[in-house]
CSV table of C-alpha atoms in Angstrom, one decimal:
chain,number,residue,atom,x,y,z
I,1,UNK,CA,0.0,0.0,0.0
I,2,UNK,CA,3.0,2.2,0.0
I,3,UNK,CA,3.4,5.0,-2.6
I,4,UNK,CA,6.6,6.1,-0.9
I,5,UNK,CA,9.7,5.7,-3.1
I,6,UNK,CA,11.8,2.8,-1.9
I,7,UNK,CA,14.6,0.8,-3.3
I,8,UNK,CA,13.5,-2.4,-5.0
I,9,UNK,CA,12.5,-4.9,-2.3
I,10,UNK,CA,13.1,-8.6,-2.8
I,11,UNK,CA,10.1,-10.8,-2.9
I,12,UNK,CA,9.5,-12.4,0.6
I,13,UNK,CA,10.2,-16.1,0.8
I,14,UNK,CA,6.5,-17.0,0.8
I,15,UNK,CA,5.3,-19.8,-1.5
I,16,UNK,CA,3.4,-18.2,-4.4
I,17,UNK,CA,3.2,-18.3,-8.2
I,18,UNK,CA,4.9,-15.5,-10.1
I,19,UNK,CA,3.7,-16.8,-13.4
I,20,UNK,CA,0.4,-15.4,-14.7
I,21,UNK,CA,-2.3,-17.9,-15.5
I,22,UNK,CA,-2.6,-18.5,-19.2
I,23,UNK,CA,-6.3,-17.5,-19.5
I,24,UNK,CA,-8.3,-14.5,-18.4
I,25,UNK,CA,-11.6,-15.0,-16.6
I,26,UNK,CA,-14.4,-13.9,-18.9
I,27,UNK,CA,-15.9,-11.9,-16.1
I,28,UNK,CA,-12.9,-9.5,-16.1
I,29,UNK,CA,-13.3,-8.6,-19.8
I,30,UNK,CA,-15.1,-5.7,-21.5
I,31,UNK,CA,-17.7,-7.5,-23.7
I,32,UNK,CA,-17.6,-4.6,-26.2
I,33,UNK,CA,-13.9,-5.0,-26.9
I,34,UNK,CA,-12.9,-8.3,-25.5
I,35,UNK,CA,-10.1,-6.5,-23.6
I,36,UNK,CA,-9.5,-7.1,-19.9
I,37,UNK,CA,-11.2,-4.2,-18.1
I,38,UNK,CA,-10.0,-2.4,-15.0
I,39,UNK,CA,-10.8,0.8,-13.2
I,40,UNK,CA,-8.3,3.0,-11.3
I,41,UNK,CA,-9.6,5.3,-8.6
I,42,UNK,CA,-7.0,7.9,-7.5
I,43,UNK,CA,-4.7,9.6,-10.0
I,44,UNK,CA,-1.8,10.8,-7.9
I,45,UNK,CA,1.7,9.9,-9.2
I,46,UNK,CA,1.3,6.3,-8.3
I,47,UNK,CA,-2.3,6.0,-9.5
I,48,UNK,CA,-1.3,7.5,-12.8
I,49,UNK,CA,1.6,5.0,-13.1
I,50,UNK,CA,-0.8,2.1,-12.4
I,51,UNK,CA,-3.3,3.3,-15.0
I,52,UNK,CA,-0.5,3.9,-17.5
I,53,UNK,CA,0.8,0.3,-17.0
I,54,UNK,CA,-2.6,-1.1,-17.5
I,55,UNK,CA,-3.0,0.9,-20.7
I,56,UNK,CA,0.4,-0.1,-22.0
I,57,UNK,CA,-0.6,-3.8,-21.5
I,58,UNK,CA,-3.6,-3.3,-23.8
I,59,UNK,CA,-6.3,-3.3,-21.1
I,60,UNK,CA,-9.5,-1.3,-21.3
I,61,UNK,CA,-9.0,1.3,-18.5
I,62,UNK,CA,-11.5,3.6,-16.8
I,63,UNK,CA,-10.1,6.3,-14.5
I,64,UNK,CA,-11.4,8.7,-11.9
I,65,UNK,CA,-10.0,11.2,-9.5
I,66,UNK,CA,-11.6,13.4,-6.9
I,67,UNK,CA,-9.8,16.4,-8.2
I,68,UNK,CA,-10.7,16.9,-11.9
I,69,UNK,CA,-8.0,17.2,-14.6
I,70,UNK,CA,-5.5,14.6,-13.6
I,71,UNK,CA,-6.9,12.1,-16.1
I,72,UNK,CA,-6.1,14.2,-19.2
I,73,UNK,CA,-2.9,12.5,-20.3
I,74,UNK,CA,-4.4,9.0,-19.6
I,75,UNK,CA,-7.6,9.8,-21.6
I,76,UNK,CA,-5.4,11.1,-24.4
I,77,UNK,CA,-3.6,7.7,-24.3
I,78,UNK,CA,-6.8,5.7,-24.5
I,79,UNK,CA,-8.3,5.5,-21.0
I,80,UNK,CA,-12.0,6.4,-20.4
I,81,UNK,CA,-12.5,9.2,-17.9
I,82,UNK,CA,-15.5,8.6,-15.7
I,83,UNK,CA,-17.7,11.5,-14.4
I,84,UNK,CA,-18.1,9.9,-11.0
I,85,UNK,CA,-16.5,7.2,-8.8
I,86,UNK,CA,-19.7,5.1,-9.0
I,87,UNK,CA,-19.6,5.3,-12.8
I,88,UNK,CA,-16.0,4.3,-12.8
I,89,UNK,CA,-16.5,1.3,-10.6
I,90,UNK,CA,-19.5,0.2,-12.7
I,91,UNK,CA,-17.4,0.2,-15.8
I,92,UNK,CA,-15.1,-2.8,-14.8
I,93,UNK,CA,-15.2,-6.1,-12.9
I,94,UNK,CA,-12.0,-5.0,-11.1
I,95,UNK,CA,-11.3,-1.6,-9.4
I,96,UNK,CA,-7.9,-0.7,-8.2
I,97,UNK,CA,-7.8,2.0,-5.5
I,98,UNK,CA,-4.6,4.0,-4.9
I,99,UNK,CA,-5.1,7.1,-2.7
I,100,UNK,CA,-3.1,8.6,0.2
I,101,UNK,CA,-4.7,6.5,3.0
I,102,UNK,CA,-7.8,4.6,4.1
I,103,UNK,CA,-9.6,7.7,5.2
I,104,UNK,CA,-9.5,8.8,1.6
I,105,UNK,CA,-10.2,5.3,0.3
I,106,UNK,CA,-13.2,4.8,2.6
I,107,UNK,CA,-14.6,8.3,1.7
I,108,UNK,CA,-14.8,7.1,-1.9
I,109,UNK,CA,-15.8,3.5,-1.5
I,110,UNK,CA,-18.3,3.9,1.3
I,111,UNK,CA,-20.4,6.3,-0.6
I,112,UNK,CA,-23.8,4.7,-1.1
I,113,UNK,CA,-23.7,5.0,-4.9
I,114,UNK,CA,-20.2,3.6,-5.1
I,115,UNK,CA,-21.0,0.7,-2.8
I,116,UNK,CA,-24.0,-0.2,-4.9
I,117,UNK,CA,-21.9,-0.1,-8.1
I,118,UNK,CA,-19.2,-2.3,-6.5
I,119,UNK,CA,-21.7,-5.1,-5.4
I,120,UNK,CA,-20.7,-8.3,-7.2
I,121,UNK,CA,-17.4,-6.8,-8.3
I,122,UNK,CA,-13.8,-6.8,-6.9
I,123,UNK,CA,-11.8,-4.0,-5.3
I,124,UNK,CA,-8.1,-4.2,-4.9
I,125,UNK,CA,-6.9,-1.5,-2.4
I,126,UNK,CA,-3.3,-0.4,-2.9
I,127,UNK,CA,-3.6,2.6,-0.6
I,128,UNK,CA,-1.3,2.8,2.4
I,129,UNK,CA,-2.5,2.3,6.0
I,130,UNK,CA,-2.6,-0.1,8.9
I,131,UNK,CA,-3.6,-3.8,9.0
I,132,UNK,CA,-6.6,-2.9,11.2
I,133,UNK,CA,-7.9,-0.4,8.6
I,134,UNK,CA,-7.6,-3.1,5.9
I,135,UNK,CA,-9.6,-5.5,8.0
I,136,UNK,CA,-12.2,-2.9,8.7
I,137,UNK,CA,-12.7,-2.1,5.0
I,138,UNK,CA,-12.8,-5.9,4.2
I,139,UNK,CA,-15.6,-6.2,6.7
I,140,UNK,CA,-17.5,-3.4,5.1
I,141,UNK,CA,-16.9,-5.0,1.7
I,142,UNK,CA,-18.3,-8.3,2.8
I,143,UNK,CA,-21.4,-6.7,4.2
I,144,UNK,CA,-22.0,-5.0,0.8
I,145,UNK,CA,-21.3,-8.0,-1.4
I,146,UNK,CA,-18.0,-6.6,-2.7
I,147,UNK,CA,-15.0,-8.8,-3.3
I,148,UNK,CA,-12.0,-7.3,-1.6
I,149,UNK,CA,-8.2,-7.7,-1.8
I,150,UNK,CA,-5.6,-5.6,0.0
I,151,UNK,CA,-2.2,-4.8,-1.3
I,152,UNK,CA,1.1,-2.9,-1.0
I,153,UNK,CA,3.4,-1.4,-3.6
I,154,UNK,CA,6.9,-1.6,-2.3
I,155,UNK,CA,8.8,0.2,-5.1
I,156,UNK,CA,8.6,3.8,-6.6
I,157,UNK,CA,6.5,4.9,-9.5
I,158,UNK,CA,9.3,4.5,-12.2
I,159,UNK,CA,9.2,0.7,-11.5
I,160,UNK,CA,5.5,0.3,-12.3
I,161,UNK,CA,5.0,-1.7,-15.5
I,162,UNK,CA,8.7,-2.9,-15.4
I,163,UNK,CA,10.3,-6.1,-14.0
I,164,UNK,CA,11.5,-4.1,-11.0
I,165,UNK,CA,8.1,-3.5,-9.5
I,166,UNK,CA,7.3,-5.3,-6.2
I,167,UNK,CA,3.7,-5.9,-5.2
I,168,UNK,CA,2.3,-7.6,-2.1
I,169,UNK,CA,-1.3,-8.9,-1.9
I,170,UNK,CA,-3.5,-10.5,0.8
I,171,UNK,CA,-7.0,-11.8,1.0
I,172,UNK,CA,-9.1,-14.6,-0.5
I,173,UNK,CA,-6.8,-16.8,-2.7
I,174,UNK,CA,-9.6,-17.6,-5.2
I,175,UNK,CA,-10.2,-13.9,-5.7
I,176,UNK,CA,-6.5,-13.2,-6.2
I,177,UNK,CA,-6.1,-16.0,-8.7
I,178,UNK,CA,-9.1,-14.7,-10.7
I,179,UNK,CA,-7.7,-11.2,-11.1
I,180,UNK,CA,-4.1,-12.2,-11.3
I,181,UNK,CA,-3.9,-11.8,-15.1
I,182,UNK,CA,-4.9,-8.2,-14.9
I,183,UNK,CA,-2.7,-7.4,-11.9
I,184,UNK,CA,0.3,-8.9,-13.8
I,185,UNK,CA,-0.1,-6.1,-16.3
I,186,UNK,CA,1.6,-3.9,-13.6
I,187,UNK,CA,4.8,-5.9,-14.1
I,188,UNK,CA,7.3,-6.9,-11.5
I,189,UNK,CA,6.8,-9.6,-8.9
I,190,UNK,CA,3.5,-10.3,-7.2
I,191,UNK,CA,3.3,-12.2,-3.9
I,192,UNK,CA,0.1,-13.4,-2.3
I,193,UNK,CA,0.8,-13.5,1.4
I,194,UNK,CA,-2.3,-15.4,2.5
I,195,UNK,CA,-5.9,-15.1,3.4
I,196,UNK,CA,-5.5,-12.6,6.3
I,197,UNK,CA,-6.5,-9.4,4.7
I,198,UNK,CA,-4.2,-7.3,6.9
I,199,UNK,CA,-1.1,-9.2,6.0
I,200,UNK,CA,0.1,-7.0,3.1
I,201,UNK,CA,-0.3,-3.9,5.2
I,202,UNK,CA,1.7,-5.6,8.0
I,203,UNK,CA,4.6,-6.4,5.7
I,204,UNK,CA,4.4,-2.9,4.2
I,205,UNK,CA,4.7,-1.2,7.6
I,206,UNK,CA,7.4,-3.5,8.8
I,207,UNK,CA,9.5,-2.9,5.7
I,208,UNK,CA,8.9,0.9,5.8
I,209,UNK,CA,9.9,0.8,9.4
I,210,UNK,CA,13.3,-0.5,8.2
I,211,UNK,CA,13.5,2.1,5.4
I,212,UNK,CA,12.6,5.2,7.3
I,213,UNK,CA,14.6,4.3,10.4
I,214,UNK,CA,17.6,3.8,8.2
I,215,UNK,CA,17.0,7.0,6.3
I,216,UNK,CA,16.7,8.9,9.7
I,217,UNK,CA,20.0,7.4,10.7
I,218,UNK,CA,21.6,8.4,7.4
I,219,UNK,CA,20.3,12.0,7.7
I,220,UNK,CA,21.8,12.1,11.2
I,221,UNK,CA,25.1,10.7,10.0
I,222,UNK,CA,25.3,13.3,7.2
I,223,UNK,CA,24.8,16.0,9.7
I,224,UNK,CA,27.4,14.7,12.1
I,225,UNK,CA,29.9,14.2,9.2
I,226,UNK,CA,29.2,17.8,8.0
I,227,UNK,CA,29.8,19.2,11.5
I,228,UNK,CA,33.3,17.5,11.3
I,229,UNK,CA,34.0,18.9,7.9
I,230,UNK,CA,33.2,15.8,5.9
I,231,UNK,CA,31.3,16.3,2.6
I,232,UNK,CA,28.4,14.0,1.8
I,233,UNK,CA,30.2,12.7,-1.3
I,234,UNK,CA,33.2,11.8,0.8
I,235,UNK,CA,31.2,9.8,3.3
I,236,UNK,CA,29.1,8.2,0.6
I,237,UNK,CA,31.3,5.2,-0.4
I,238,UNK,CA,31.8,4.3,3.2
I,239,UNK,CA,28.1,4.6,3.9
I,240,UNK,CA,27.5,2.3,0.9
I,241,UNK,CA,29.9,-0.2,2.5
I,242,UNK,CA,27.8,-0.1,5.7
I,243,UNK,CA,24.8,-0.8,3.6
I,244,UNK,CA,26.3,-3.9,2.1
I,245,UNK,CA,26.7,-5.4,5.6
I,246,UNK,CA,23.0,-5.1,6.4
I,247,UNK,CA,21.6,-8.1,4.4
I,248,UNK,CA,23.9,-10.5,6.4
I,249,UNK,CA,23.1,-8.8,9.7
I,250,UNK,CA,19.4,-9.0,8.9
I,251,UNK,CA,19.6,-12.7,8.2
I,252,UNK,CA,21.7,-13.4,11.3
I,253,UNK,CA,19.2,-11.5,13.6
I,254,UNK,CA,16.2,-13.3,12.0
I,255,UNK,CA,17.8,-16.7,12.4
I,256,UNK,CA,18.8,-15.8,16.0
I,257,UNK,CA,15.2,-14.9,16.8
I,258,UNK,CA,13.7,-18.0,15.2
I,259,UNK,CA,16.2,-20.2,17.0
I,260,UNK,CA,16.1,-18.2,20.3
I,261,UNK,CA,19.9,-18.1,20.1
I,262,UNK,CA,21.0,-14.7,21.5
I,263,UNK,CA,24.8,-15.2,21.7
I,264,UNK,CA,26.6,-11.9,21.4
I,265,UNK,CA,30.0,-13.3,20.9
I,266,UNK,CA,32.0,-10.7,19.0
I,267,UNK,CA,29.5,-7.9,19.4
I,268,UNK,CA,27.6,-7.9,22.7
I,269,UNK,CA,25.0,-5.3,23.5
I,270,UNK,CA,27.3,-3.6,26.0
I,271,UNK,CA,29.6,-2.8,23.1
I,272,UNK,CA,26.8,-1.6,20.9
I,273,UNK,CA,25.5,0.7,23.6
I,274,UNK,CA,28.9,2.2,24.1
I,275,UNK,CA,29.2,3.1,20.4
I,276,UNK,CA,25.7,4.6,20.5
I,277,UNK,CA,26.7,6.8,23.4
I,278,UNK,CA,29.8,8.1,21.5
I,279,UNK,CA,27.5,9.1,18.6
I,280,UNK,CA,25.1,10.9,20.9
I,281,UNK,CA,27.9,12.8,22.7
I,282,UNK,CA,29.7,13.8,19.4
I,283,UNK,CA,26.5,14.9,17.7
I,284,UNK,CA,25.1,16.9,20.6
I,285,UNK,CA,28.5,18.6,21.1
I,286,UNK,CA,27.8,20.1,17.7
I,287,UNK,CA,24.2,21.0,18.6
I,288,UNK,CA,22.7,18.2,16.4
I,289,UNK,CA,19.4,16.8,17.7
I,290,UNK,CA,19.9,13.1,18.4
I,291,UNK,CA,16.4,11.8,19.1
I,292,UNK,CA,16.6,8.6,17.0
I,293,UNK,CA,20.0,7.4,18.2
I,294,UNK,CA,19.2,8.4,21.8
I,295,UNK,CA,16.1,6.3,21.6
I,296,UNK,CA,18.1,3.3,20.3
I,297,UNK,CA,20.7,3.8,23.1
I,298,UNK,CA,18.0,4.0,25.7
I,299,UNK,CA,16.3,0.8,24.4
I,300,UNK,CA,19.6,-1.1,24.3
I,301,UNK,CA,20.6,0.0,27.8
I,302,UNK,CA,17.1,-1.1,29.1
I,303,UNK,CA,17.8,-4.5,27.7
I,304,UNK,CA,21.2,-4.6,29.2
I,305,UNK,CA,19.7,-3.6,32.6
I,306,UNK,CA,17.4,-6.6,32.3
I,307,UNK,CA,20.5,-8.8,32.4
I,308,UNK,CA,21.2,-9.3,28.7
I,309,UNK,CA,24.4,-7.3,28.3
I,310,UNK,CA,26.4,-10.2,26.8
I,311,UNK,CA,23.7,-11.0,24.3
I,312,UNK,CA,23.6,-9.9,20.6
I,313,UNK,CA,21.3,-7.3,19.1
I,314,UNK,CA,18.6,-9.9,18.3
I,315,UNK,CA,17.8,-9.8,22.1
I,316,UNK,CA,16.6,-6.2,21.6
I,317,UNK,CA,14.0,-7.4,19.1
I,318,UNK,CA,13.1,-10.2,21.4
I,319,UNK,CA,12.5,-7.9,24.3
I,320,UNK,CA,10.4,-5.5,22.2
I,321,UNK,CA,8.2,-8.5,21.3
I,322,UNK,CA,8.1,-9.7,24.9
I,323,UNK,CA,7.1,-6.2,26.2
I,324,UNK,CA,4.2,-6.2,23.7
I,325,UNK,CA,2.9,-9.5,24.8
I,326,UNK,CA,3.4,-8.9,28.6
């Protein structure tokens, strides 16, 4: 559900087919043209990219946006501009929604006329929000006879319609399989994460947590480097080197959590906390706000105080999960 630009994200190791079915369900085609038909609601940058990819794949595309005028280029390229959201939904068996969040999505979908038009059809919501909001909208859809799938877009707009796109989906497997041929027009890899409608949003938020936390750390590092007279370009190759370490570290921490093996041999939490303290002191000596790294230091020291100083960093994740469940 993310429309935030991110680096290409590898497909999670979840069993799924990445090969499109060889036939298209007749219920998803426009009887007047024989083309697969799809509606796109929401024409921000990502919505326009989605509609453009569908058009490029030869689908019959209907588009609608709350603010008029954003459909001009798409209509010139062959899309049909609808006068209302209800008319747009009625034009296709499948509607793809891509707006800023579920407040915006619900404001469109839960309109009485739109709900009536959507009955017996399928909505795929690629808007960004929380798992609970996805479940709430799925409950609404079920009450109104609307097929519903949730999804997340994990790569930026230039990847849409290319092999680099990454899409996550969750919801009824039969519904996903039925509309998979149309969704495949968006290019990239598509992963169905299971029947739990909130699963795509959960993956989305967890992955964005990594991304934005890392970006906050990078912004802080650039400020600290600048204060010491180091230009961004000079730091860059070393920052990229740090980045190459992360996949191995991520794998080690995941395996440690799954195996409940928290050995910190070589890099105990006490050492990690010490280095965090040095960062805080150096940054704040230059007047640089250090909220994110201070929070990481405080969390690490809390875990150490609980008796886990010799453990590795996987223990921090374990304690966070333990605190949630206690």
